[in-house]
Coordinates of C-alpha atoms in Angstrom, one line a residue:
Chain A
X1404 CA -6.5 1.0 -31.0
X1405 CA -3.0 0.8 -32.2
X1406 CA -0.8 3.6 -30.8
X1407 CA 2.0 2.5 -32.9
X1408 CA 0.1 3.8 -35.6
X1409 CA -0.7 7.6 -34.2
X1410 CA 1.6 10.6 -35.1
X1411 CA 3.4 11.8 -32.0
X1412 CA 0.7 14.9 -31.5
X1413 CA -1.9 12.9 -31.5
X1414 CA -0.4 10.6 -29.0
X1415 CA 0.8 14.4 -27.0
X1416 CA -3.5 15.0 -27.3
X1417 CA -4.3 11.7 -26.1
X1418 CA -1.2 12.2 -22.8
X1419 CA -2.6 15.7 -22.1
X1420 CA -6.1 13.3 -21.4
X1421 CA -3.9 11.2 -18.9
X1422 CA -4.3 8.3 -21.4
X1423 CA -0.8 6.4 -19.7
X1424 CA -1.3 3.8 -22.6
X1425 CA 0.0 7.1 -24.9
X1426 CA 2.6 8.1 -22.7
X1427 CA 4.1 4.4 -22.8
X1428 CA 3.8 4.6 -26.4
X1429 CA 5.6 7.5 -26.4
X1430 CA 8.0 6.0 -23.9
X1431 CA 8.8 3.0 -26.6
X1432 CA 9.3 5.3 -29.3
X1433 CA 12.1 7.9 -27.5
X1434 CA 13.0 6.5 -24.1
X1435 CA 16.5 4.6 -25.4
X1436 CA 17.4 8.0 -27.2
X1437 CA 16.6 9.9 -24.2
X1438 CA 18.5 7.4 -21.8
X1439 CA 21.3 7.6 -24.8
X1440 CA 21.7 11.5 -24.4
X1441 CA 22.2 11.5 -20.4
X1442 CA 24.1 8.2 -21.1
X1443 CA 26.6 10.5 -22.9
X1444 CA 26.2 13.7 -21.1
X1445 CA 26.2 11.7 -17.1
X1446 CA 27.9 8.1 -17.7
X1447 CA 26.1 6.8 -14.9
X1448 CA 23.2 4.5 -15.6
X1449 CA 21.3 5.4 -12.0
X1450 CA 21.6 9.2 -13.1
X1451 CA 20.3 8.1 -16.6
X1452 CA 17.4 6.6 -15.3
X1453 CA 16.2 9.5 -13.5
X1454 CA 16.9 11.5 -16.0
X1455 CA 15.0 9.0 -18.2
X1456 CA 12.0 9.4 -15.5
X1457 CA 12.0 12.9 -14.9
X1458 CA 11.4 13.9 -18.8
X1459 CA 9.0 11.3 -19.3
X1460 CA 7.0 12.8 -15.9
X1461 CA 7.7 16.6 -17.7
X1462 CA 5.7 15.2 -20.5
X1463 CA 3.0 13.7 -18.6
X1464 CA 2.5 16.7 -16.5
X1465 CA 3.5 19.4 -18.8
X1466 CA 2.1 18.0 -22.6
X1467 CA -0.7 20.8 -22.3
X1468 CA 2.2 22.9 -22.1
X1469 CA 3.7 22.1 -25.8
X1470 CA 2.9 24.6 -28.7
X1471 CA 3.4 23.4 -31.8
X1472 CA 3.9 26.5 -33.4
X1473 CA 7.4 26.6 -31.2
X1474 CA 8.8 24.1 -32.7
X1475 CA 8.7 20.3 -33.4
X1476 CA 7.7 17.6 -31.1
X1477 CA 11.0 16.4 -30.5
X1478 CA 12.9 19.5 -30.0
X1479 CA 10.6 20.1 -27.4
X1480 CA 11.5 16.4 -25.9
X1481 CA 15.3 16.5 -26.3
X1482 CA 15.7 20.2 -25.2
X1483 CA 13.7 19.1 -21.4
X1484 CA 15.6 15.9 -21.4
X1485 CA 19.2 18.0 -22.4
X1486 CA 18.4 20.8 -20.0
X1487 CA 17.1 17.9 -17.0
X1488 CA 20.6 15.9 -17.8
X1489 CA 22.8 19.1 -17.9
X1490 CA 21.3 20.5 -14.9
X1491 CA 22.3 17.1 -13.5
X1492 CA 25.7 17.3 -14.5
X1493 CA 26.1 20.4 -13.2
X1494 CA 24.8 19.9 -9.5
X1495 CA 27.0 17.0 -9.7
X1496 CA 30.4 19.1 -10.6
X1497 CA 29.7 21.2 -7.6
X1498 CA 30.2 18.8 -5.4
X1499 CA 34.0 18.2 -7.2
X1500 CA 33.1 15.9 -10.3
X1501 CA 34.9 16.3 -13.1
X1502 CA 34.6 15.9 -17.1
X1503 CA 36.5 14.8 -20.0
X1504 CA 37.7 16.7 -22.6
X1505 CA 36.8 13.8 -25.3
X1506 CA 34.2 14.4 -27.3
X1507 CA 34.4 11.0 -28.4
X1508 CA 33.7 9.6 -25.4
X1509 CA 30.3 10.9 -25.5
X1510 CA 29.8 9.8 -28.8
X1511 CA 31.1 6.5 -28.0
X1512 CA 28.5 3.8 -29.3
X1513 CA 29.8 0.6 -27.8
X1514 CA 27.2 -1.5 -26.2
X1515 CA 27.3 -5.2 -25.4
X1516 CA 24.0 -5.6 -26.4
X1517 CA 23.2 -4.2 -29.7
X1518 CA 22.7 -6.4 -32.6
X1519 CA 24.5 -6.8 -35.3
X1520 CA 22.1 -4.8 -37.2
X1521 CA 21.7 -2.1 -34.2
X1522 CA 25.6 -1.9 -34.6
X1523 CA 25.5 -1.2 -38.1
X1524 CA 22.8 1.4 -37.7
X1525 CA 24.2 3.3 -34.8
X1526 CA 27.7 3.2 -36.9
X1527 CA 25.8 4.7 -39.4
X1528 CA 24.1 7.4 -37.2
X1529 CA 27.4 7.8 -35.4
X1530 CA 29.4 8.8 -38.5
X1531 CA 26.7 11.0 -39.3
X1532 CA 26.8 12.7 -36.0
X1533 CA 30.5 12.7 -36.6
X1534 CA 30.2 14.3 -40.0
X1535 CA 28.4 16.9 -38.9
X1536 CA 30.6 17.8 -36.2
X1537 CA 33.5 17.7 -38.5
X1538 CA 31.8 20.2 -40.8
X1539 CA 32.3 22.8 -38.5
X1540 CA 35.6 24.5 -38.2
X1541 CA 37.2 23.5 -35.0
X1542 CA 36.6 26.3 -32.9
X1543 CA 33.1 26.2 -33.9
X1544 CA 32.6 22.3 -32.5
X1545 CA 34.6 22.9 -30.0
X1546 CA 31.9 25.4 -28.0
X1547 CA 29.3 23.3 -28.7
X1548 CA 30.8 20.2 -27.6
X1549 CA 31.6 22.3 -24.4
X1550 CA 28.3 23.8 -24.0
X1551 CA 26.1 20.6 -25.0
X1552 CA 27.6 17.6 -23.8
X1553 CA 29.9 19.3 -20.8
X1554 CA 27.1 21.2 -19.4
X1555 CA 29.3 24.6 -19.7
X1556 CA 27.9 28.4 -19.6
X1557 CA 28.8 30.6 -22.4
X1558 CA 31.3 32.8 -19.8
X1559 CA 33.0 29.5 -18.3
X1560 CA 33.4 28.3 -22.3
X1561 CA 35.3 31.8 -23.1
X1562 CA 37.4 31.6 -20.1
X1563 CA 38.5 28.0 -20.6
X1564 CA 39.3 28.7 -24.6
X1565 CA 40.6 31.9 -23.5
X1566 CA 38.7 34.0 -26.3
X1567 CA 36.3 37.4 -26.0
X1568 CA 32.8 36.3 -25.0
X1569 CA 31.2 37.4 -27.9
X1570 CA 33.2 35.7 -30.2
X1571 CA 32.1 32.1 -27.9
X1572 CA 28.5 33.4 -28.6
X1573 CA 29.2 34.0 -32.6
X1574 CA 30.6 30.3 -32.6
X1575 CA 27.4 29.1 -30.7
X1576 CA 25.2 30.5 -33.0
X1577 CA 26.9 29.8 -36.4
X1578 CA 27.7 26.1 -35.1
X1579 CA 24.2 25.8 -34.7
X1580 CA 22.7 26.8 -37.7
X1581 CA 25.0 24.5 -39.6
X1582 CA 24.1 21.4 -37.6
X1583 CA 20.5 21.9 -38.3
X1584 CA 21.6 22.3 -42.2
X1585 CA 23.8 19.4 -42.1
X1586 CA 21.6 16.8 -40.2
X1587 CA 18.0 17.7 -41.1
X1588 CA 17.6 15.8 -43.4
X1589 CA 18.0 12.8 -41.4
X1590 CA 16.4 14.5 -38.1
X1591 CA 13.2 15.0 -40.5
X1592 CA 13.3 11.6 -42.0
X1593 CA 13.6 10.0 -38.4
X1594 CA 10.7 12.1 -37.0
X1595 CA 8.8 10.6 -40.3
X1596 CA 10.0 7.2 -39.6
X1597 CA 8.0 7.3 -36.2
X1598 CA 5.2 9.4 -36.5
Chain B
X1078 CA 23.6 49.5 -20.3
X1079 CA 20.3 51.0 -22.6
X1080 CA 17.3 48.6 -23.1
X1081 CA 18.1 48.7 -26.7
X1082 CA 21.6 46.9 -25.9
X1083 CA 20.4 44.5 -23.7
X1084 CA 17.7 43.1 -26.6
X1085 CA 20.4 43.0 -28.7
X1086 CA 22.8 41.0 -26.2
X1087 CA 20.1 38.9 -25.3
X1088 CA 19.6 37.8 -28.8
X1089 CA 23.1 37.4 -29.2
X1090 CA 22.6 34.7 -26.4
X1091 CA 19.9 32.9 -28.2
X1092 CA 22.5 30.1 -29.0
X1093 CA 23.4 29.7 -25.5
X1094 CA 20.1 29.7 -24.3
X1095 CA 19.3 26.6 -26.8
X1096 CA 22.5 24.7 -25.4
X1097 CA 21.4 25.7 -21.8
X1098 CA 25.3 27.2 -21.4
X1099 CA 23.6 30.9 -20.1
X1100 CA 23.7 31.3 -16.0
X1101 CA 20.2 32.6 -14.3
X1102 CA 20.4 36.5 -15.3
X1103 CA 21.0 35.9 -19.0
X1104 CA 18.2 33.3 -19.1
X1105 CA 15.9 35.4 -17.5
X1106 CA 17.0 38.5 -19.9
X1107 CA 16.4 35.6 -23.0
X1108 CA 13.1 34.6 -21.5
X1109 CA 11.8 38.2 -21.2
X1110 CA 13.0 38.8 -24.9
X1111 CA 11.4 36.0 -26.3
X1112 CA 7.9 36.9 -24.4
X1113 CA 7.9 40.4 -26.8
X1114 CA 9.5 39.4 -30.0
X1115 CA 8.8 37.1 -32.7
X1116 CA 11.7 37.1 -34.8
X1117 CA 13.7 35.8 -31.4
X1118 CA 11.2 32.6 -30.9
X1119 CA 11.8 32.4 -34.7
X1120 CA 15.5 32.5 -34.4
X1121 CA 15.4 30.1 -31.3
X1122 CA 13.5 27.5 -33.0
X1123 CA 16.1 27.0 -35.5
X1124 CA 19.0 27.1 -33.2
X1125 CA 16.8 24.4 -31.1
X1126 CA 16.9 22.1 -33.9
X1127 CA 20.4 22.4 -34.5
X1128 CA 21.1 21.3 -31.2
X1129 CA 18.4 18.8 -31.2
X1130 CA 20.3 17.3 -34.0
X1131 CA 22.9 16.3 -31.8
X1132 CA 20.4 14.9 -29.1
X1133 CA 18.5 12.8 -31.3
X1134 CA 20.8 11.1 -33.0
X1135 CA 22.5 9.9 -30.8
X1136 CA 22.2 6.3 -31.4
X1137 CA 20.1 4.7 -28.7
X1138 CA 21.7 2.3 -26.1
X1139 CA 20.4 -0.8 -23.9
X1140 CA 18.3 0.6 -20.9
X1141 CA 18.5 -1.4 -17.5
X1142 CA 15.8 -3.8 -17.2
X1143 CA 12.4 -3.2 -15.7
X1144 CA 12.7 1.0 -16.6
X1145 CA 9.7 1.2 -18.2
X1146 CA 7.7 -0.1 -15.8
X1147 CA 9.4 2.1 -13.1
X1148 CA 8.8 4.9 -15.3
X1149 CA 5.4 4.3 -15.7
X1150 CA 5.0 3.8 -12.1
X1151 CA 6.5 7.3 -11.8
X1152 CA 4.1 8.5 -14.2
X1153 CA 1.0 6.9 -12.5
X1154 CA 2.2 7.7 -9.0
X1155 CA 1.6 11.5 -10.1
X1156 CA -2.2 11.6 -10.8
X1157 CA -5.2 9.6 -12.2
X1158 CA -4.9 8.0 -15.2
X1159 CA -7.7 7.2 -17.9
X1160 CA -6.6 4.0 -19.1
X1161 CA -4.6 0.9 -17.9
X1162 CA -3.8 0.0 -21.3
X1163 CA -0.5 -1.5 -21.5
X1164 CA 0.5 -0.8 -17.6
X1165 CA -1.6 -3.1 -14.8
X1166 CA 0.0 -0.3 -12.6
X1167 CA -3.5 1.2 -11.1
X1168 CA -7.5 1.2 -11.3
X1169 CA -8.9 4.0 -12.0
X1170 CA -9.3 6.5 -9.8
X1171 CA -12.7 8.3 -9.6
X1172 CA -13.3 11.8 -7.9
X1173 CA -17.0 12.2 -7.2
X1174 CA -16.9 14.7 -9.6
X1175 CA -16.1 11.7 -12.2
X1176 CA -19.6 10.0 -10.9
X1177 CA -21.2 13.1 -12.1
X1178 CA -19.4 12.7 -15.8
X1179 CA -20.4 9.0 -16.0
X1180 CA -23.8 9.8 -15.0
X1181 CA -23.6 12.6 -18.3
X1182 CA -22.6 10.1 -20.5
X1183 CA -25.7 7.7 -19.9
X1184 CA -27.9 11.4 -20.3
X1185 CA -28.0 11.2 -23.9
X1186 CA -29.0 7.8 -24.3
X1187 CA -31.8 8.1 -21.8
X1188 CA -33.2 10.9 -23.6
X1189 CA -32.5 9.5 -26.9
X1190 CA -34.2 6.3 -25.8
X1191 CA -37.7 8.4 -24.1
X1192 CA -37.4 10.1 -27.3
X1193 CA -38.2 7.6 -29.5
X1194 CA -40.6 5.5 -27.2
X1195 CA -42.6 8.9 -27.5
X1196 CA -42.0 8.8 -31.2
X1197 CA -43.1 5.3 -31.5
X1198 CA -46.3 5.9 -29.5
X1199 CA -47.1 9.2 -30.7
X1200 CA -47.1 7.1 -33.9
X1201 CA -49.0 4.4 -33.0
X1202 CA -51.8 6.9 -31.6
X1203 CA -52.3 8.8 -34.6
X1204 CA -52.6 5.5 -36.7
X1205 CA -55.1 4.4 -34.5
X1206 CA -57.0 7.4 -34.3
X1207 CA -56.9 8.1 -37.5
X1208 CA -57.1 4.5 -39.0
X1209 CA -54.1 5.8 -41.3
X1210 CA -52.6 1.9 -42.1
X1211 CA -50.1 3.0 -44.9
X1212 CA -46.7 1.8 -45.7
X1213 CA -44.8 4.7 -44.8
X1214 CA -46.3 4.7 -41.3
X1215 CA -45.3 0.7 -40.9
X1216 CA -41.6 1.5 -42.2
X1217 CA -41.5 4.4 -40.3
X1218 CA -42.5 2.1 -37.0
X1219 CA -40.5 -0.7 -37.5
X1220 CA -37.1 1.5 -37.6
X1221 CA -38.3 3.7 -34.3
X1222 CA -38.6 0.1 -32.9
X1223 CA -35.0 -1.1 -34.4
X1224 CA -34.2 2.3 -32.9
X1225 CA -35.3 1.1 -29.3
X1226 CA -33.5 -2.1 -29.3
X1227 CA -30.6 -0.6 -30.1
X1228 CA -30.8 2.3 -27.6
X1229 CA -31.9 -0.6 -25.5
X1230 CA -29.0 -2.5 -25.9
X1231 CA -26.5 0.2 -25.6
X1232 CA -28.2 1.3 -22.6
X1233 CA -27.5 -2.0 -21.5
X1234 CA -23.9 -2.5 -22.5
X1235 CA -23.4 1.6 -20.6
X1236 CA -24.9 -0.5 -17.6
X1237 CA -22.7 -3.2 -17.8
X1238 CA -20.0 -0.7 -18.1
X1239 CA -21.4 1.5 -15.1
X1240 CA -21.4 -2.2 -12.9
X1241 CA -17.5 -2.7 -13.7
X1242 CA -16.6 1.0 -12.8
X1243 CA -18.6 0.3 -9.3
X1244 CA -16.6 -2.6 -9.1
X1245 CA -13.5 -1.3 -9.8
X1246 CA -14.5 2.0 -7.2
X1247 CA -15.4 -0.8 -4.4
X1248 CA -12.5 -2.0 -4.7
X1249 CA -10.3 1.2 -4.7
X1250 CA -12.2 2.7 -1.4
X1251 CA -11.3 -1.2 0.3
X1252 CA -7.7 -0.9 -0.8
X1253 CA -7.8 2.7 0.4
X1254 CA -9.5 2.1 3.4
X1255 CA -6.7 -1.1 4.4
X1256 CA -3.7 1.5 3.3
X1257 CA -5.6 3.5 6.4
X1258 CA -5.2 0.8 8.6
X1259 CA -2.1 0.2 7.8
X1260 CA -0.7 3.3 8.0
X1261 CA -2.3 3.9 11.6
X1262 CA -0.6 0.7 12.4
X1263 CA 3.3 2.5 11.1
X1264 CA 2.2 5.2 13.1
X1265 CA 2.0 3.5 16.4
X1266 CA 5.4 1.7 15.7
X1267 CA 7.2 5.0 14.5
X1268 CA 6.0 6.2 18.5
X1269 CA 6.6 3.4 20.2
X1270 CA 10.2 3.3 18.2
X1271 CA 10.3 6.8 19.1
X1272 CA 10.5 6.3 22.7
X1273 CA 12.3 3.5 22.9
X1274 CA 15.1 5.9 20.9
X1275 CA 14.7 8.4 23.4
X1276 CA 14.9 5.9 26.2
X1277 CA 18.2 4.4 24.5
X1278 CA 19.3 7.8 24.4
X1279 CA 18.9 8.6 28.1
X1280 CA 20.6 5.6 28.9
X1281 CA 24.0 6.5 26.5
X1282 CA 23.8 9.8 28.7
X1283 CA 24.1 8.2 31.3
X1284 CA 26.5 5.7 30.2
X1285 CA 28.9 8.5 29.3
X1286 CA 28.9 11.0 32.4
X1287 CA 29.7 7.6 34.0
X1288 CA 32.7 6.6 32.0
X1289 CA 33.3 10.2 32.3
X1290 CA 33.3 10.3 36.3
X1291 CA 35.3 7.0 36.2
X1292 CA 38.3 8.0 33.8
X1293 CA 38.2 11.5 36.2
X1294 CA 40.3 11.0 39.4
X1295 CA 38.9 13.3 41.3
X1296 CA 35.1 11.8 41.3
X1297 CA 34.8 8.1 42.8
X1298 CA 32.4 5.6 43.4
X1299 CA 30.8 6.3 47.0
X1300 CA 28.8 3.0 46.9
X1301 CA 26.6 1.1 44.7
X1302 CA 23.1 0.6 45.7
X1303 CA 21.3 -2.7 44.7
X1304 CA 17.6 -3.1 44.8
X1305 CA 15.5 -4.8 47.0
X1306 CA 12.4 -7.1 47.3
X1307 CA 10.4 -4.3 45.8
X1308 CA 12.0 -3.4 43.1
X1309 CA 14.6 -6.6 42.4
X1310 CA 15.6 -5.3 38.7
X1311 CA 16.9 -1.8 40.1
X1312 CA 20.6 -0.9 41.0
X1313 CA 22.1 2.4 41.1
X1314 CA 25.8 4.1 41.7
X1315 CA 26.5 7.2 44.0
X1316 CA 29.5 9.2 42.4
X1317 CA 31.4 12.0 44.3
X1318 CA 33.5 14.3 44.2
X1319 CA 35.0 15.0 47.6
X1320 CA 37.0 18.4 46.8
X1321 CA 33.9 20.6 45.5
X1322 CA 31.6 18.3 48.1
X1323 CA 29.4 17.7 44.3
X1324 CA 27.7 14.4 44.2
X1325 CA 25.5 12.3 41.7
X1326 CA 23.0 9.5 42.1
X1327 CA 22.4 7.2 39.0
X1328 CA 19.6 4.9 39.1
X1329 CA 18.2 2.6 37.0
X1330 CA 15.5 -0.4 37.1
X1331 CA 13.0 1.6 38.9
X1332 CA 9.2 1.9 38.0
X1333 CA 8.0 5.4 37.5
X1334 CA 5.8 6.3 40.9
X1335 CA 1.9 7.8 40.8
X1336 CA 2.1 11.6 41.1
X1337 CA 2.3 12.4 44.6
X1338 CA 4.9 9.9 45.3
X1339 CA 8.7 10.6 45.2
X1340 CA 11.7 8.4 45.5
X1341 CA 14.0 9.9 48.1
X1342 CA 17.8 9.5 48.6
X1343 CA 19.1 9.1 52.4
X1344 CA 22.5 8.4 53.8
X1345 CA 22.9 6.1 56.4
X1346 CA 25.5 6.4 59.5
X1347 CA 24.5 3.8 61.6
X1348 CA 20.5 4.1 62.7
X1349 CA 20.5 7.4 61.4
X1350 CA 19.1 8.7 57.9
X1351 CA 19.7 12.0 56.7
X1352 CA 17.6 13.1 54.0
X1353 CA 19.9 14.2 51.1
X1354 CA 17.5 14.4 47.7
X1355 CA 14.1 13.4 46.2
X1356 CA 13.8 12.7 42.8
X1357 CA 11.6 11.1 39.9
X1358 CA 12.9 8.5 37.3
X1359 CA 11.6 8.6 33.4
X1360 CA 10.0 6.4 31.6
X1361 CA 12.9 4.1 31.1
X1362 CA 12.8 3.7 34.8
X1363 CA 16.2 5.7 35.2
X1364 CA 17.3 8.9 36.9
X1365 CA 20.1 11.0 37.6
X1366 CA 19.9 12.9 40.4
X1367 CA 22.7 15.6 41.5
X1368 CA 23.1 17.0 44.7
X1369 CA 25.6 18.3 47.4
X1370 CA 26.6 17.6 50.3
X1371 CA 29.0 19.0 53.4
X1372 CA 31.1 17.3 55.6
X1373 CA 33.0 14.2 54.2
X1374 CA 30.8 11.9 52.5
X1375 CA 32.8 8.7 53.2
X1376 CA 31.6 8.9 56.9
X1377 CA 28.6 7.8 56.1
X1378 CA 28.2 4.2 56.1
X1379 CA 25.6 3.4 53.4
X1380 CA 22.5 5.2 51.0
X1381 CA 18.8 3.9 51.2
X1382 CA 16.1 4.9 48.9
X1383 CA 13.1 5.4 49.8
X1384 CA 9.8 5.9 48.2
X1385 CA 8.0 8.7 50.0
X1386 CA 4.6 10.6 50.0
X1387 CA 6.0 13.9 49.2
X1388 CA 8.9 16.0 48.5
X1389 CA 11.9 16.3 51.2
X1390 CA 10.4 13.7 54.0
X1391 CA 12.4 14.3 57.1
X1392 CA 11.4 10.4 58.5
X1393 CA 11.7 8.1 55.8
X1394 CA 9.4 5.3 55.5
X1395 CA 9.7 2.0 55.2
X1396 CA 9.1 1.1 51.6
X1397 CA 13.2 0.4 50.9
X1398 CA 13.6 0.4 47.1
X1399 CA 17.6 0.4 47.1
X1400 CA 20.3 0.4 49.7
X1401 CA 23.6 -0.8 50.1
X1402 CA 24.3 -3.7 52.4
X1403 CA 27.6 -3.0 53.8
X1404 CA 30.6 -0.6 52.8

């Protein structure tokens, strides 16, 4: 049998029968894109491994656990391995870490050992990130940024901007919504690419 | 604050809740309104997606080498797994519950296979009997015989297939059985490291009250005992301090003594012994023994020790363990 081939619920089915062969498969498809997001929420390749393992151990463990109906496959991957990497970042900060205030730096894509075509792609992908981002009014980006790649609560957020709460949580939400305009059209046609 | 308000605030923190920026309380007041309401798992999944957006395309970077196999490993590590497709990490592990499944699954062809041997007979019979010799019949023969083989060969492959998993069980109780071993084996060296810890510990005591009693002016050396025929490894100091009349004996080297046996401490003045102490040592061989004393110490002209058969002898015997030769 040729996992490539299966959709990612079918390979989900075939994990929740502790088939390994579907959770590697699984593995090959997302694991760089999950060791990409701690890469840019931790900057620390051991922590990014860890991370790497301990959302590919949720699935194994947990797959019975997915509902469809709750949302798509991947949403369901990237919020355990955002949640696993801020939860990370945050144990980390109490114990006096720190963070930058760049939000480039976490969408920095250099690395020694893509290809040329890799480079081109995740240039591509990059400014399309970026493109997004910069659709939203600055304030807007500027919570999520906090929230998503700096591991910040909603309070801390409004104290550090210095605004009411609930205009932090009217950013959130608005920021949101227009991400999931602006990019799904390429989150749906990568989801199709692969499964 | 009404239950009314705290729905609504709570689905004003949807968005946080989907960037995981809410602290415990708020996702625990998110959590419980998602449990009752629809539109709120509705509205979540959408803000999920928005922020997935940012996750997933991310564009993906070099991982260190050898990952996937460590987590894989991981993965196997945490229960039994079905296939080794892929991996090489770990046989199959079979509960004897699992012998009970793999016995189900040869069930079916069993009965399948009695089934149609009945068939074919019950066939063959009423031919016989009834001299019936028609087409149909011979047709109808020849496939419960094709029917047989292949039940008959399937029933050998499932054999085949039964051997291997025996195989692959044999091996699995041996490997389990030598991880026993083994581990019995750290066991004894974690205790026997154990002690030798606690005997290395003991002996930094001891090391430190005596650098402690020679930087401190007021205790001195009395005299230093070394050990005799009997016990040639064994050598201890006598500390003292004259103004409080407080005294120590440290001994080392010594072998611990059967039960009713005692090491005892005397001081010498000439041909007489007085009985000062008795004492034990550990395992290491070591001891420190405190004790008091009147009078001025340093008119006493040596220490013996003596092994004795019980507690406070008043006549020492004359098994000599340690004593000093001269002051």
């Amino acid at each position: 049998m040729n996992y490539e081939d299966l959709s990612d619920l079918d390979l989900l089915e075939r994990v929740t029968e502790r088939d390994a062969a579907a959770l590697s498969a699984l593995y090959d498809r997302y694991g760089r894109r999950v060791f990409a997001l701690g890469a840019r929420i931790l900057n620390d390749p051991i922590s990014c491994e860890e991370v790497t393992q301990d959302v590919f151990l949720s699935i194994w463990r947990r797959s019975a656990s997915y509902n469809p109906g709750k949302g798509r496959f991947t949403t369901w991957l990237f919020s355990i391995a955002h949640n696993r990497a801020i939860d990370e970042l945050r144990r980390r900060r109490r114990y006096g870490g720190t963070y930058s205030d760049d939000i480039d730096a976490h969408l920095d894509i250099s690395s020694d050992d893509s290809s040329p075509d890799e480079w081109a792609v995740a240039q591509s992908e990059y400014a399309m990130v970026r493109n997004a981002l910069d659709t939203l009014p600055p304030p807007q980006r500027a919570v999520v940024a906090l929230a998503y790649f700096h591991g910040l609560t909603q309070v801390e957020i409004a104290r550090k901007l210095e605004q009411p709460l609930g205009t932090v949580k009217t950013r959130m939400r608005l920021a949101l919504k227009k991400l999931r305009t602006a990019l799904e059209p390429r989150v749906g046609l990568a989801n199709h690419e692969i499964g | 604050m009404k239950s009314g308000d705290i729905r609504d605030s709570s689905f004003e923190d949807l968005a946080a809740f989907a960037l995981n920026a809410l602290d415990e309380d708020e996702r625990a007041a998110v959590e419980a309104l998602l449990a009752e309401s629809a539109e709120a798992r509705s509205e979540l999944r959408e803000l999920l997606e928005g922020a997935e957006s940012l996750g997933a395309l991310l564009p993906a970077v070099e991982m260190p080498p050898g990952m996937r196999g460590r987590v894989m490993a991981v993965a196997g590590r945490d229960g039994p797994i079905n296939t080794v497709d892929g991996l090489g990490e770990r046989r199959p592990s079979l509960q004897p519950d699992a012998w009970e499944r793999i016995r189900g699954l040869f069930r079916p062809a069993r009965l399948a296979l009695a089934s149609a041997v009945a068939a074919l007979i019950a066939a063959a019979a009423l031919a016989g009997f009834f001299g019936i010799q028609t087409s149909n019949l011979q047709q109808e023969t020849e496939r419960l015989v094709g029917e047989v083989d292949s039940l008959g060969s399937e029933l050998i492959t499932e054999k085949a297939l039964m051997a291997e998993i025996e195989q692959s069980l044999a091996s699995f109780q041996s490997e389990f059985a030598s991880n026993e071993i083994e581990s019995g084996q750290r066991e004894a060296e974690i205790s026997n490291l154990r002690q030798t810890n606690e005997a290395l510990q003991n002996a930094l005591r001891d090391q430190m009250w005596l650098t402690y009693v020679s930087a401190n002016r007021s205790w001195q050396a009395a005299d230093w005992l070394t050990g005799g025929v009997s016990a040639p490894k064994a050598h201890a100091t006598i500390v003292v301090k004259q103004d409080t009349q407080e005294a120590a004996l440290m001994v080392a080297g010594l072998t611990q003594l059967q039960p009713e046996r005692v090491y005892q401490l005397w001081l010498t003045s000439g041909e007489e012994m007085t009985p000062v102490v008795s004492f034990q040592v550990n395992e290491a061989g070591a001891a420190r023994v405190p004790f008091t004393f009147s009078g001025n110490i340093f008119s006493y002209d040596g220490a013996v020790v003596t092994v004795e058969t019980g507690q406070n002898s008043l006549a020492p015997s004359s098994y000599h363990v340690l004593g000093t030769e001269s002051r």
